[in-house]
Structures are given as structure tokens and as C-alpha cells.
CSV table of C-alpha atoms in Angstrom, one decimal:
chain,number,residue,atom,x,y,z
H,239,MET,CA,17.8,7.9,-22.4
H,240,SER,CA,20.8,5.6,-23.2
H,241,GLU,CA,21.6,3.0,-20.6
H,242,PRO,CA,25.2,2.3,-19.5
H,243,ALA,CA,27.2,-0.5,-21.4
H,244,ALA,CA,27.1,-3.8,-19.7
H,245,SER,CA,30.7,-4.9,-20.1
H,246,ASP,CA,33.6,-2.8,-19.4
H,247,PRO,CA,35.6,-4.6,-16.7
H,248,THR,CA,37.6,-1.6,-15.9
H,249,THR,CA,34.6,0.6,-14.9
H,250,PRO,CA,33.3,-0.3,-11.5
H,251,CYS,CA,29.8,-1.8,-11.4
H,252,PHE,CA,28.7,0.6,-8.7
H,253,GLN,CA,30.3,3.6,-7.2
H,254,PHE,CA,29.1,5.5,-4.1
H,255,VAL,CA,30.3,9.1,-4.3
H,256,ASP,CA,29.9,10.9,-1.0
H,257,VAL,CA,26.6,9.3,-0.4
H,258,SER,CA,24.6,10.3,2.6
H,259,LEU,CA,21.0,9.3,3.5
H,260,GLN,CA,18.8,10.6,6.2
H,261,ALA,CA,15.5,9.2,7.5
H,262,PRO,CA,12.5,11.4,7.3
H,263,GLY,CA,13.0,12.4,10.9
H,264,GLY,CA,16.6,13.5,10.2
H,265,GLU,CA,18.3,10.4,11.6
H,266,ALA,CA,21.5,9.6,9.5
H,267,ILE,CA,21.3,6.1,8.0
H,268,LEU,CA,24.3,6.6,5.9
H,269,SER,CA,27.0,9.3,6.2
H,270,ARG,CA,29.4,10.3,3.4
H,271,VAL,CA,30.0,6.8,2.0
H,272,ASP,CA,32.7,6.6,-0.7
H,273,ALA,CA,33.2,3.0,-2.1
H,274,SER,CA,33.1,1.0,-5.3
H,275,VAL,CA,32.0,-2.5,-6.3
H,276,ALA,CA,33.9,-4.2,-9.0
H,277,SER,CA,32.2,-5.6,-12.0
H,278,GLY,CA,31.8,-9.5,-12.0
H,279,GLY,CA,32.4,-11.8,-9.1
H,280,VAL,CA,31.0,-11.6,-5.6
H,281,THR,CA,31.3,-8.4,-3.4
H,282,VAL,CA,30.2,-8.8,0.2
H,283,LEU,CA,28.8,-6.1,2.4
H,284,VAL,CA,29.3,-7.1,6.0
H,285,GLY,CA,28.5,-5.3,9.2
H,286,PRO,CA,26.3,-5.5,12.3
H,287,SER,CA,22.4,-5.2,12.2
H,288,GLY,CA,21.3,-1.6,11.5
H,289,SER,CA,24.7,-0.5,10.2
H,290,GLY,CA,23.2,0.6,6.9
H,291,LYS,CA,24.3,-2.2,4.6
H,292,SER,CA,20.8,-3.0,3.4
H,293,THR,CA,20.3,0.6,2.7
H,294,LEU,CA,23.4,0.6,0.7
H,295,LEU,CA,22.1,-2.3,-1.3
H,296,ARG,CA,18.8,-0.7,-1.9
H,297,LEU,CA,20.5,2.4,-3.3
H,298,CYS,CA,21.9,0.2,-6.1
H,299,ASN,CA,18.4,-0.6,-7.6
H,300,ARG,CA,16.9,2.8,-6.6
H,301,LEU,CA,14.4,1.5,-3.9
H,302,GLU,CA,16.2,4.2,-2.0
H,303,VAL,CA,17.8,7.5,-3.2
H,304,PRO,CA,20.6,9.4,-1.4
H,305,THR,CA,19.8,12.6,0.4
H,306,THR,CA,23.1,13.8,-0.9
H,307,GLY,CA,25.9,12.4,-3.0
H,308,HIS,CA,25.6,10.1,-6.2
H,309,VAL,CA,25.4,6.4,-6.9
H,310,LEU,CA,27.0,5.4,-10.3
H,311,PHE,CA,26.1,2.4,-12.2
H,312,ARG,CA,28.8,1.5,-14.7
H,313,GLY,CA,29.9,5.2,-14.6
H,314,ARG,CA,26.4,6.7,-15.0
H,315,ASP,CA,24.4,8.3,-12.3
H,316,VAL,CA,21.6,6.0,-11.3
H,317,ALA,CA,19.4,9.2,-10.7
H,318,GLY,CA,19.5,9.8,-14.5
H,319,LEU,CA,18.6,6.2,-15.5
H,320,ASP,CA,15.0,4.9,-16.1
H,321,PRO,CA,14.3,3.3,-12.8
H,322,LEU,CA,12.1,0.6,-14.1
H,323,ALA,CA,14.6,-0.5,-16.8
H,324,HIS,CA,17.5,-0.2,-14.2
H,325,ARG,CA,15.8,-2.5,-11.8
H,326,ARG,CA,15.4,-5.2,-14.4
H,327,ARG,CA,19.2,-5.0,-14.9
H,328,VAL,CA,19.9,-5.0,-11.2
H,329,GLY,CA,17.8,-7.8,-9.5
H,330,MET,CA,17.2,-8.2,-6.0
H,331,VAL,CA,16.5,-11.1,-3.6
H,332,PHE,CA,15.2,-10.2,-0.2
H,333,GLN,CA,15.9,-11.4,3.3
H,334,ARG,CA,12.7,-13.3,3.7
H,335,PRO,CA,11.4,-15.3,0.5
H,336,THR,CA,8.7,-13.0,-0.7
H,337,LEU,CA,6.5,-14.9,-2.9
H,338,PHE,CA,3.3,-13.6,-4.3
H,339,ALA,CA,-0.2,-15.2,-3.8
H,340,GLY,CA,-0.7,-18.1,-6.4
H,341,THR,CA,1.6,-20.7,-7.8
H,342,VAL,CA,5.3,-20.4,-8.8
H,343,ARG,CA,4.1,-20.0,-12.3
H,344,ASP,CA,1.9,-17.1,-11.3
H,345,ASN,CA,5.0,-15.5,-9.5
H,346,LEU,CA,7.2,-16.1,-12.7
H,347,LEU,CA,4.5,-14.5,-14.9
H,348,VAL,CA,4.9,-11.2,-12.9
H,349,ALA,CA,8.6,-10.9,-13.8
H,350,GLU,CA,8.0,-12.1,-17.4
H,351,PRO,CA,4.4,-11.7,-18.5
H,352,GLY,CA,4.9,-13.4,-21.9
H,353,GLY,CA,7.0,-16.2,-20.6
H,354,THR,CA,6.1,-19.8,-21.6
H,355,ASP,CA,6.3,-22.9,-19.3
H,356,GLU,CA,9.5,-23.9,-21.3
H,357,ASP,CA,11.1,-20.5,-20.2
H,358,PHE,CA,10.1,-21.2,-16.7
H,359,GLN,CA,11.2,-24.7,-16.4
H,360,ALA,CA,14.6,-23.5,-17.9
H,361,VAL,CA,15.0,-20.8,-15.1
H,362,LEU,CA,13.8,-23.3,-12.4
H,363,GLU,CA,16.5,-25.7,-13.5
H,364,ARG,CA,19.1,-22.9,-13.0
H,365,VAL,CA,18.0,-22.7,-9.4
H,366,VAL,CA,17.9,-26.5,-9.1
H,367,LEU,CA,14.1,-26.8,-8.9
H,368,ASP,CA,12.2,-29.2,-11.2
H,369,GLY,CA,9.5,-28.1,-13.6
H,370,SER,CA,6.8,-29.7,-11.3
H,371,PHE,CA,7.3,-26.8,-9.0
H,372,LEU,CA,5.5,-24.4,-11.5
H,373,ASP,CA,2.1,-25.6,-10.2
H,374,HIS,CA,3.0,-25.6,-6.5
H,375,THR,CA,1.6,-22.6,-4.4
H,376,ALA,CA,3.9,-20.5,-2.3
H,377,ASP,CA,2.4,-22.1,0.9
H,378,ASP,CA,3.5,-25.6,-0.3
H,379,LEU,CA,7.2,-24.7,-0.5
H,380,SER,CA,9.8,-24.9,2.1
H,381,VAL,CA,11.6,-21.7,3.0
H,382,GLY,CA,14.8,-22.8,0.9
H,383,GLU,CA,12.5,-23.7,-2.0
H,384,ALA,CA,10.7,-20.5,-1.8
H,385,GLN,CA,14.0,-18.5,-1.8
H,386,ARG,CA,15.2,-20.4,-4.9
H,387,ALA,CA,11.9,-19.6,-6.6
H,388,CYS,CA,12.5,-15.9,-5.7
H,389,ILE,CA,15.9,-16.2,-7.3
H,390,ALA,CA,14.4,-17.7,-10.3
H,391,ARG,CA,11.9,-14.9,-10.6
H,392,ALA,CA,14.6,-12.3,-10.2
H,393,LEU,CA,16.7,-14.2,-13.0
H,394,LEU,CA,13.8,-13.9,-15.5
H,395,THR,CA,14.5,-10.2,-16.0
H,396,ARG,CA,18.0,-11.2,-17.2
H,397,PRO,CA,19.9,-9.0,-14.6
H,398,GLU,CA,23.6,-8.3,-14.9
H,399,VAL,CA,23.8,-7.8,-11.2
H,400,LEU,CA,21.9,-9.6,-8.3
H,401,LEU,CA,21.6,-8.0,-5.0
H,402,MET,CA,21.2,-10.5,-2.2
H,403,ASP,CA,19.9,-8.9,1.0
H,404,GLU,CA,20.8,-11.4,3.8
H,405,ALA,CA,19.0,-13.8,1.5
H,406,THR,CA,20.0,-16.9,3.4
H,407,SER,CA,19.5,-15.7,6.9
H,408,ALA,CA,16.1,-17.3,7.3
H,409,LEU,CA,17.4,-20.7,6.0
H,410,ASP,CA,18.8,-23.7,7.7
H,411,PRO,CA,22.5,-24.5,7.2
H,412,ASP,CA,22.0,-27.0,4.3
H,413,ALA,CA,19.6,-24.7,2.4
H,414,ARG,CA,22.0,-21.8,3.1
H,415,ARG,CA,25.0,-23.6,1.4
H,416,ALA,CA,22.9,-24.7,-1.4
H,417,ILE,CA,21.9,-21.0,-2.2
H,418,GLU,CA,25.6,-20.1,-1.8
H,419,ARG,CA,26.6,-22.7,-4.3
H,420,LEU,CA,23.9,-21.6,-6.7
H,421,ALA,CA,24.9,-18.1,-6.3
H,422,LEU,CA,28.6,-18.9,-7.0
H,423,ASP,CA,27.4,-20.8,-10.2
H,424,LEU,CA,25.5,-17.7,-11.3
H,425,VAL,CA,28.8,-15.6,-10.9
H,426,GLU,CA,30.6,-18.2,-13.0
H,427,GLY,CA,28.0,-17.4,-15.7
H,428,GLY,CA,28.9,-13.8,-15.6
H,429,LEU,CA,26.6,-12.3,-13.0
H,430,THR,CA,27.9,-9.6,-10.6
H,431,LEU,CA,26.7,-10.4,-7.1
H,432,LEU,CA,26.5,-8.0,-4.1
H,433,TRP,CA,25.7,-10.0,-1.0
H,434,VAL,CA,24.7,-8.6,2.3
H,435,THR,CA,25.4,-10.6,5.4
H,436,HIS,CA,26.6,-10.4,9.0
H,437,ASP,CA,27.8,-14.0,9.0
H,438,LEU,CA,31.6,-13.9,8.7
H,439,GLU,CA,31.9,-17.7,7.9
H,440,GLN,CA,29.5,-17.0,5.0
H,441,VAL,CA,31.8,-14.2,3.8
H,442,ARG,CA,34.7,-16.6,3.8
H,443,ARG,CA,32.8,-19.3,1.8
H,444,LEU,CA,31.7,-16.7,-0.8
H,445,ILE,CA,35.1,-14.9,-1.4
H,446,GLY,CA,37.7,-17.0,0.2
H,447,GLU,CA,40.7,-14.7,0.9
H,448,GLN,CA,39.8,-11.9,-1.5
H,449,ILE,CA,39.6,-9.3,1.2
H,450,ASP,CA,39.4,-6.5,-1.3
H,451,ARG,CA,35.9,-8.0,-2.1
H,452,VAL,CA,34.6,-7.1,1.3
H,453,LEU,CA,33.0,-3.7,2.3
H,454,VAL,CA,32.5,-3.4,5.9
H,455,VAL,CA,29.8,-1.1,7.0
H,456,LEU,CA,29.8,0.3,10.5
H,457,GLY,CA,27.5,3.0,11.7
H,458,GLY,CA,26.3,4.2,8.4
H,459,ARG,CA,29.7,4.5,6.6
H,460,VAL,CA,32.1,2.2,4.8
H,461,ALA,CA,35.0,1.5,7.2
H,462,ALA,CA,38.6,2.3,6.2
H,463,PRO,CA,40.9,-0.7,5.4
H,464,ASP,CA,42.6,-0.8,8.7
H,465,GLU,CA,39.2,-0.5,10.6
H,466,ALA,CA,37.7,-3.1,8.3
H,467,ALA,CA,40.6,-5.5,9.0
H,468,THR,CA,40.2,-5.0,12.8
H,469,PHE,CA,36.5,-5.7,12.6
H,470,LEU,CA,37.0,-8.8,10.6
H,471,ALA,CA,39.9,-10.1,12.8
H,472,ASP,CA,37.8,-9.4,16.0
H,473,ARG,CA,35.0,-11.6,14.7
H,474,ASP,CA,36.9,-14.2,12.9
H,475,PRO,CA,35.8,-17.5,14.5
H,476,ASP,CA,39.4,-19.0,13.9
H,477,THR,CA,41.1,-16.1,15.9
H,478,ALA,CA,38.5,-15.3,18.4
M,30,MET,CA,-52.6,10.8,17.4
M,31,GLU,CA,-50.7,13.0,15.0
M,32,SER,CA,-50.5,12.2,11.2
M,33,ALA,CA,-47.9,9.9,9.9
M,34,SER,CA,-45.7,12.7,8.5
M,35,SER,CA,-45.8,14.7,11.7
M,36,ILE,CA,-45.3,13.0,15.1
M,37,GLY,CA,-45.2,16.2,17.1
M,38,TRP,CA,-43.1,16.9,20.3
M,39,GLY,CA,-45.1,14.3,22.2
M,40,GLY,CA,-44.3,11.6,19.6
M,41,LEU,CA,-40.6,12.6,19.9
M,42,VAL,CA,-40.5,12.3,23.6
M,43,ALA,CA,-42.4,9.0,23.5
M,44,SER,CA,-39.8,7.7,21.1
M,45,LEU,CA,-37.2,8.1,23.9
M,46,THR,CA,-38.9,5.2,25.8
M,47,LEU,CA,-36.6,2.8,24.0
M,48,VAL,CA,-33.6,4.9,24.9
M,49,VAL,CA,-34.6,4.5,28.5
M,50,VAL,CA,-34.7,0.7,27.8
M,51,ALA,CA,-31.2,1.0,26.4
M,52,LEU,CA,-30.0,2.8,29.4
M,53,VAL,CA,-31.5,0.4,31.9
M,54,LEU,CA,-30.0,-2.5,29.9
M,55,SER,CA,-26.6,-0.8,29.9
M,56,TRP,CA,-26.8,-0.1,33.6
M,57,ARG,CA,-27.9,-3.7,34.5
M,58,MET,CA,-25.3,-5.3,32.3
M,59,LYS,CA,-22.6,-2.9,33.5
M,60,LEU,CA,-21.8,-1.9,30.0
M,61,GLY,CA,-20.8,1.7,31.2
M,62,LEU,CA,-22.4,3.1,28.0
M,63,GLU,CA,-25.1,5.3,29.7
M,64,ARG,CA,-23.2,8.5,29.5
M,65,SER,CA,-22.3,8.0,25.8
M,66,MET,CA,-25.9,7.1,25.0
M,67,LEU,CA,-27.3,10.1,26.6
M,68,TRP,CA,-24.6,12.3,25.0
M,69,SER,CA,-25.3,10.8,21.5
M,70,CYS,CA,-29.0,11.3,21.8
M,71,ALA,CA,-28.6,14.9,23.0
M,72,ARG,CA,-26.1,15.6,20.3
M,73,ALA,CA,-28.2,14.1,17.6
M,74,GLY,CA,-31.2,16.1,18.9
M,75,VAL,CA,-29.5,19.5,19.0
M,76,GLN,CA,-27.8,18.8,15.5
M,77,LEU,CA,-30.9,17.8,13.8
M,78,LEU,CA,-33.1,20.5,15.3
M,79,LEU,CA,-30.5,23.1,14.3
M,80,THR,CA,-30.4,21.5,10.8
M,81,GLY,CA,-34.2,21.5,10.7
M,82,TRP,CA,-34.3,25.1,11.7
M,83,ALA,CA,-31.7,26.1,9.0
M,84,LEU,CA,-33.5,24.0,6.4
M,85,THR,CA,-36.8,25.9,7.0
M,86,LEU,CA,-35.0,29.0,6.1
M,87,VAL,CA,-33.4,27.7,3.0
M,88,LEU,CA,-36.4,25.9,1.8
M,89,LYS,CA,-38.8,28.8,2.1
M,90,PRO,CA,-40.3,29.5,-1.3
M,91,GLU,CA,-38.7,32.8,-1.5
M,92,ALA,CA,-35.2,31.7,-0.7
M,93,SER,CA,-32.7,31.6,-3.5
M,94,ILE,CA,-31.6,28.1,-4.6
M,95,ALA,CA,-28.0,29.5,-4.2
M,96,TRP,CA,-28.3,28.8,-0.5
M,97,SER,CA,-29.0,25.2,-1.2
M,98,TRP,CA,-25.8,25.0,-3.3
M,99,ALA,CA,-23.9,26.9,-0.7
M,100,TRP,CA,-25.2,24.2,1.7
M,101,VAL,CA,-23.9,21.4,-0.5
M,102,VAL,CA,-20.4,23.1,-0.5
M,103,ALA,CA,-20.5,23.2,3.3
M,104,MET,CA,-21.5,19.6,3.3
M,105,VAL,CA,-18.4,18.6,1.3
M,106,GLY,CA,-16.1,20.6,3.7
M,107,VAL,CA,-17.8,19.0,6.7
M,108,ALA,CA,-17.5,15.5,5.1
M,109,GLY,CA,-13.8,16.1,4.3
M,110,LEU,CA,-13.0,17.2,7.9
M,111,THR,CA,-15.0,14.1,9.3
M,112,VAL,CA,-13.0,11.7,7.2
M,113,ARG,CA,-9.7,13.4,8.3
M,114,ASN,CA,-10.8,13.0,11.9
M,115,ARG,CA,-11.7,9.3,11.4
M,116,ALA,CA,-8.7,8.4,9.4
M,117,GLY,CA,-6.1,11.1,10.7
M,118,ASP,CA,-3.1,8.7,10.4
M,119,VAL,CA,-3.5,8.4,6.7
M,120,PRO,CA,-1.3,10.8,4.9
M,121,SER,CA,-2.7,13.7,2.8
M,122,ILE,CA,-6.2,12.4,3.5
M,123,LEU,CA,-8.0,15.8,3.8
M,124,PRO,CA,-7.4,17.0,0.1
M,125,LEU,CA,-8.2,13.6,-1.1
M,126,ALA,CA,-11.4,13.3,0.9
M,127,LEU,CA,-12.4,16.8,-0.3
M,128,ILE,CA,-11.8,15.9,-3.8
M,129,ALA,CA,-13.7,12.5,-3.5
M,130,THR,CA,-16.8,14.1,-1.8
M,131,ALA,CA,-16.9,17.0,-4.2
M,132,THR,CA,-16.6,14.6,-7.1
M,133,VAL,CA,-19.5,12.5,-5.6
M,134,GLY,CA,-21.6,15.6,-5.2
M,135,ALA,CA,-20.9,16.8,-8.8
M,136,VAL,CA,-21.4,13.4,-10.4
M,137,SER,CA,-24.4,12.3,-8.5
M,138,LEU,CA,-26.3,15.5,-8.6
M,139,GLY,CA,-25.3,15.8,-12.3
M,140,VAL,CA,-26.9,12.5,-13.0
M,141,ILE,CA,-29.9,13.2,-10.9
M,142,PHE,CA,-30.8,16.5,-12.3
M,143,GLY,CA,-29.2,15.9,-15.8
M,144,PHE,CA,-31.5,12.9,-16.4
M,145,HIS,CA,-34.5,14.8,-14.6
M,146,ILE,CA,-34.8,12.0,-12.0
M,147,PHE,CA,-35.7,14.7,-9.5
M,148,PRO,CA,-36.5,18.3,-10.2
M,149,ILE,CA,-33.8,20.9,-9.4
M,150,GLU,CA,-35.4,22.5,-6.2
M,151,SER,CA,-33.9,23.4,-2.7
M,152,ARG,CA,-35.9,20.6,-1.2
M,153,THR,CA,-34.3,18.0,-3.5
M,154,VAL,CA,-30.6,19.4,-3.7
M,155,ILE,CA,-29.8,19.3,0.0
M,156,PRO,CA,-31.2,15.9,1.0
M,157,LEU,CA,-29.9,14.2,-2.1
M,158,ALA,CA,-26.5,15.6,-1.9
M,159,GLY,CA,-26.5,14.8,1.8
M,160,MET,CA,-27.6,11.2,1.2
M,161,MET,CA,-24.8,10.7,-1.5
M,162,ILE,CA,-22.1,12.3,0.4
M,163,GLY,CA,-23.0,10.9,3.8
M,164,ASN,CA,-23.0,7.3,2.5
M,165,SER,CA,-19.8,7.8,0.7
M,166,MET,CA,-18.0,9.2,3.8
M,167,THR,CA,-17.8,5.7,5.5
M,168,SER,CA,-16.5,4.0,2.4
M,169,VAL,CA,-13.9,6.7,2.0
M,170,VAL,CA,-12.6,6.1,5.4
M,171,VAL,CA,-12.4,2.3,5.0
M,172,ALA,CA,-10.8,2.8,1.6
M,173,ALA,CA,-8.1,5.1,2.9
M,174,ARG,CA,-7.3,2.9,5.9
M,175,ARG,CA,-7.1,-0.2,3.8
M,176,VAL,CA,-5.0,1.3,1.1
M,177,THR,CA,-2.4,2.3,3.7
M,178,GLY,CA,-2.8,-0.8,5.6
M,179,GLU,CA,-2.3,-3.0,2.6
M,180,LEU,CA,0.7,-1.2,1.2
M,181,SER,CA,2.3,-1.0,4.7
M,182,ASP,CA,1.6,-4.6,5.6
M,183,LYS,CA,2.5,-5.9,2.2
M,184,ARG,CA,5.5,-3.6,1.9
M,185,LEU,CA,7.9,-6.6,1.2
M,186,GLU,CA,5.8,-7.9,-1.6
M,187,VAL,CA,5.2,-4.4,-3.1
M,188,GLU,CA,9.0,-3.8,-3.1
M,189,ALA,CA,9.6,-7.2,-4.6
M,190,ARG,CA,7.4,-6.3,-7.5
M,191,LEU,CA,9.1,-2.9,-7.8
M,192,ALA,CA,12.4,-4.7,-7.8
M,193,LEU,CA,11.3,-6.7,-10.8
M,194,GLY,CA,10.9,-3.5,-12.7
M,195,LEU,CA,7.2,-3.0,-12.3
M,196,SER,CA,5.8,0.6,-12.2
M,197,TRP,CA,4.0,1.8,-9.0
M,198,LYS,CA,0.6,1.2,-10.8
M,199,GLU,CA,1.5,-2.4,-11.6
M,200,ALA,CA,3.1,-3.1,-8.3
M,201,SER,CA,0.2,-1.7,-6.2
M,202,ARG,CA,-2.6,-3.1,-8.3
M,203,PRO,CA,-3.4,-6.3,-6.2
M,204,TYR,CA,-3.3,-4.4,-3.0
M,205,LEU,CA,-5.3,-1.5,-4.3
M,206,ARG,CA,-7.9,-4.0,-5.7
M,207,GLU,CA,-8.3,-5.6,-2.3
M,208,ALA,CA,-8.7,-2.3,-0.5
M,209,MET,CA,-11.3,-1.2,-2.9
M,210,ARG,CA,-13.2,-4.4,-2.6
M,211,THR,CA,-13.2,-4.2,1.2
M,212,ALA,CA,-14.4,-0.6,1.0
M,213,MET,CA,-17.2,-1.3,-1.5
M,214,ILE,CA,-18.5,-4.8,-0.3
M,215,PRO,CA,-20.7,-3.4,2.5
M,216,GLN,CA,-22.7,-1.1,0.3
M,217,ILE,CA,-23.0,-3.9,-2.3
M,218,GLU,CA,-24.3,-6.2,0.4
M,219,SER,CA,-26.8,-3.7,1.8
M,220,THR,CA,-28.0,-3.0,-1.8
M,221,LYS,CA,-28.6,-6.8,-2.1
M,222,ALA,CA,-30.4,-7.2,1.2
M,223,VAL,CA,-32.6,-4.1,0.8
M,224,GLY,CA,-36.4,-5.0,1.1
M,225,LEU,CA,-35.7,-8.4,2.5
M,226,VAL,CA,-34.8,-7.4,6.0
M,227,PHE,CA,-34.9,-3.8,6.3
M,228,LEU,CA,-36.9,-1.0,4.6
M,229,PRO,CA,-34.5,1.8,3.9
M,230,GLY,CA,-35.0,5.3,5.4
M,231,ALA,CA,-36.2,7.3,2.4
M,232,MET,CA,-38.8,4.7,1.5
M,233,THR,CA,-40.0,4.3,5.0
M,234,GLY,CA,-40.3,8.1,5.3
M,235,LEU,CA,-42.2,8.4,2.1
M,236,ILE,CA,-44.6,5.6,3.2
M,237,LEU,CA,-45.1,7.2,6.5
M,238,ALA,CA,-45.9,10.6,4.8
M,239,GLY,CA,-48.6,8.7,2.9
M,240,VAL,CA,-46.9,8.2,-0.5
M,241,SER,CA,-47.9,4.9,-2.3
M,242,PRO,CA,-45.5,2.1,-1.7
M,243,VAL,CA,-44.8,1.6,-5.4
M,244,ASP,CA,-43.9,5.4,-5.7
M,245,ALA,CA,-41.8,5.1,-2.6
M,246,VAL,CA,-40.1,2.0,-3.9
M,247,GLN,CA,-39.3,3.7,-7.2
M,248,VAL,CA,-37.6,6.7,-5.3
M,249,GLN,CA,-35.8,4.3,-3.0
M,250,LEU,CA,-34.4,2.2,-5.8
M,251,ALA,CA,-33.1,5.2,-7.6
M,252,LEU,CA,-31.5,6.4,-4.4
M,253,MET,CA,-29.9,3.1,-3.8
M,254,TYR,CA,-28.4,3.0,-7.3
M,255,LEU,CA,-27.1,6.4,-7.1
M,256,ILE,CA,-25.6,5.8,-3.7
M,257,LEU,CA,-23.9,2.7,-5.1
M,258,GLY,CA,-22.4,4.7,-7.9
M,259,SER,CA,-21.4,7.5,-5.5
M,260,VAL,CA,-19.6,5.0,-3.1
M,261,ALA,CA,-17.8,3.4,-6.1
M,262,THR,CA,-16.8,6.9,-7.3
M,263,SER,CA,-15.6,8.2,-3.9
M,264,VAL,CA,-13.7,4.9,-3.2
M,265,THR,CA,-12.0,5.0,-6.6
M,266,VAL,CA,-10.9,8.7,-6.2
M,267,VAL,CA,-9.5,8.2,-2.7
M,268,ALA,CA,-8.0,4.7,-3.3
M,269,VAL,CA,-6.2,5.6,-6.6
M,270,GLY,CA,-5.3,9.1,-5.4
M,271,LEU,CA,-3.9,7.9,-2.1
M,272,THR,CA,-1.9,5.0,-3.8
M,273,ARG,CA,-0.3,7.6,-6.1
M,274,ARG,CA,0.7,9.7,-3.1
M,275,LEU,CA,2.2,6.7,-1.4
M,276,PHE,CA,4.7,6.3,-4.2
M,277,THR,CA,7.4,8.6,-5.6
M,278,ASP,CA,7.6,9.6,-9.3
M,279,ASP,CA,10.5,7.0,-9.7
M,280,SER,CA,8.3,4.2,-8.3
M,281,ARG,CA,9.5,4.0,-4.8
M,282,LEU,CA,7.1,3.2,-1.9
M,283,VAL,CA,7.3,6.1,0.5
M,284,ARG,CA,9.4,5.2,3.6
M,285,LEU,CA,7.3,4.5,6.7
M,286,VAL,CA,9.9,2.8,8.8
M,287,ARG,CA,13.7,2.7,8.9
M,288,VAL,CA,15.3,-0.1,6.8
M,289,GLY,CA,18.2,-1.7,8.6
């Protein structure tokens, strides 16, 4: 099965076409979502807890599949792609740093079984951790360091897209800003970033005034532009 | 005094003395277990007497050995239902438990009779199948509970592995391994300790029935090895089968809770 081409800037990175998702009990988690995510740069999914934004993110790397509708990756239905290869192209960093038992090296070996210490030191440098961390166990790391190690692990699959699922919500403000700077550096390097958050200050730090880069998720659907603008204005710390 | 292989009704009643001791202890210590002790003793008595009566019919020299095989099939069914009752919250446990116990029955009896360890007779088929299947049941319950527990408790880790492009087999391997170890270790430990602290049932029975200790030990050792193999087989069937069922074909862990 041929995989979609990586670089056609005019094709959206992801498109959600009439996507609905129901829990096994029948409860609607997402309802008829139509939205697209541009290639390159940062797109932020923002909304209150439980609104369905994490689910929307998980649809992108097929940790969830829609009950109805389609998710397209660079114009191709994700349902038709090899899920394992697709997940290596679309990496994910979770809300809580999720390191496996063992050392940082052991963790990196899960992502790249044939990787050498040189490869791993290089990827740790990208997340601003020095090579000595390779021998540190998960328990020895601070939450911020652990999240960086998780990002390094995700980068080892050489993803074109990185999904960040409230990846800084467990961090203190300094560590949070450090991860944001790191993420923006990765975007400079050509990565497409989808960032889920409910922190509007963080939205501003990530995308500035590019309001078209925000998808507001409310009650299981992506809000229309006027509703999204009202939501953002109501919660803007400068206007509240 | 009766012979060692037949204690008679009087001997059976006398053995209840220790149950009386247990009842008194429970009453004095306010454990509130008197009713369940009486119920379990009565239930065991009725069940075993019925089984003994049915066995005398099946083990009659003129009875066809087909009845013994039918008994084994019934045993597999009852074992499957017992596992389902003890681990009812584990999805799809009944078919898996039936497959596991049937596999144990087929493999262990195949080895026992294929290698002529015991002759194929009604008096060997039923007790041997019962021993293999019965010992496997507890391990099957532990394996099923641990697999679901591990994959549920470590859901984040499993999904982090899946998100790195690992297949369900690769992503579940550390957790499957842990669950299987937990289920098998008690049998391994009891195999290690046998003879040092306790003399197992079959050997005790044979010695009480007048068989020489060396012959009894040989039988017991063969049984212990076979039980260990049966436990490993049943645990593997259930743990691997259940893990497969907890993932979709496209390597997603089945949804157990709503994701925000």
C-alpha cells in the first residue's frame, strides 16, 4: 500500500470529514466534525476538559477510529494506511510523561531497536538533554526531563507530525516554556505540530495572532468561527 | 481399625473432629466463619459422595471407556464455567477458558497415554484429567485477571508503545510476560517445595493404600511434571488469546474508559 507524499504544502496535513465517534455505551464523544489542519507550523486544539479534543488528536494516529466519517492524512484516508507505519510518521507525546521501565537508553531502543548511542545522544541534544541521561532511569528524571525524553523517543521514528496531548500540563511554568521553545524549534525544522491544550496563554505563546491556526473544540464538535471567537474572547486573560 | 485404604464411615465422622475444633475457634475468636465452614464441609461431602457414586458406575469393569471420555468432556465444561464465574469481569473469558482446559486435557492425556506413563483405563483417564484440568483452573483465573489488570493499569504505557509504531504483539509483550509469570510462579514454587514440607495428595494416597514409597514417589513426580506442563499450557493459551482479544486488528487497545 503506497503511503501519502510528505510534502505538498497545498494539501492539508489532516482533514476530518463528517467525523463522529461514539463510546461503546453509545455516548457521543465527537459529532459530525469537519475541520482541517494545515501542513507545517503549529495548530492548536483548544477547549474545555472532556470536549473531545484529545480524541480528535488520537484519531490522527489511529489510536481511535471514527464511528462514521473519514480522517484524511495528506489527502488519503487514514483507514486505508498501514497503521504501524502511519504511527511512525505521526508521533505522539502524552499528557503525562510515559517512560517505560529501565533507562532512557532502554526507552529509546523501543523506538529505534537498532539505534546506537551516537544516534541517541544526537536526539537527546535536540531536546536539550545531554548524553549522560542515556544511563538515567525513568525514576531519576524530573517530570520536565522525563517529558523531554518522551519527545526524544517520539522523534526517533522521524515523524513528519508530532501530536502533543496536553504535553505540558503536568509541568511547572519553567519546564512548560522550555518544552514550548523546543516544540517551536522543531517546527522551524519542518515538523507539523498539533497541540492540545486548555491554556489560552499557551495558545498565544504558540501561535501568536494566527487565529486561523486554532481549532476550538466544544461539546464534541469543532466550533464555527464566530463561536470560536466568542469562546476565545470570553477566556482571554487580557479582556476578561 | 480399618485398613489404610478404607477408613469407613466411622473414620470419616472421626475426621470431623478437627472441623469441630475449627468451628469452636471461629466462634471464640468471633470470626463469623461457622456457617461457611459448615456449608463448605457439607457441600464437599455431598459433591464427593455423588462423584464417588458416579465413579463406581463408570469404573465398573463392564462399563465402556467412552463414559470416562464423556466425563472428561464434562470436566472441561465445568472448568470453563468455574473460570467464568471467578473471572466474570474479564471479556470473552468463557470460550478462552474452554479452549485452554480442552487443550490441557488433550495435551496432558496425549503425553500420559502416548508415552505409556499410565495405561488407558477408566480408572486412570478420569483422575488424571481431573488433576491436570483442576490444577490449571486456578492459574487460568490468575492469568486472565493479570492480563486484563496489566493492560488496563498500564494503558498509557501500552498506548505509548503503539504510538511508536509497535504492533499489538510487541506493545503488549512486557505486560503479557509479567501476567504469565504471576500466574505460573505459584505452581513452580510448589513444585520446588514438594517433599520438603508437604507430601502431595496422590503420593499420600498411594502410601496410605499400601504402595511402596518409591513407587508412590515416581507416580507423584510424573504427576507434578505433568501438572507443571498443564499449567504452563493453559496459562499461555489464555494469556495470549486474551491479549489478542484486547487489541483490534489495527493494533488499538480496546476502549475500556472514555478518553477526554
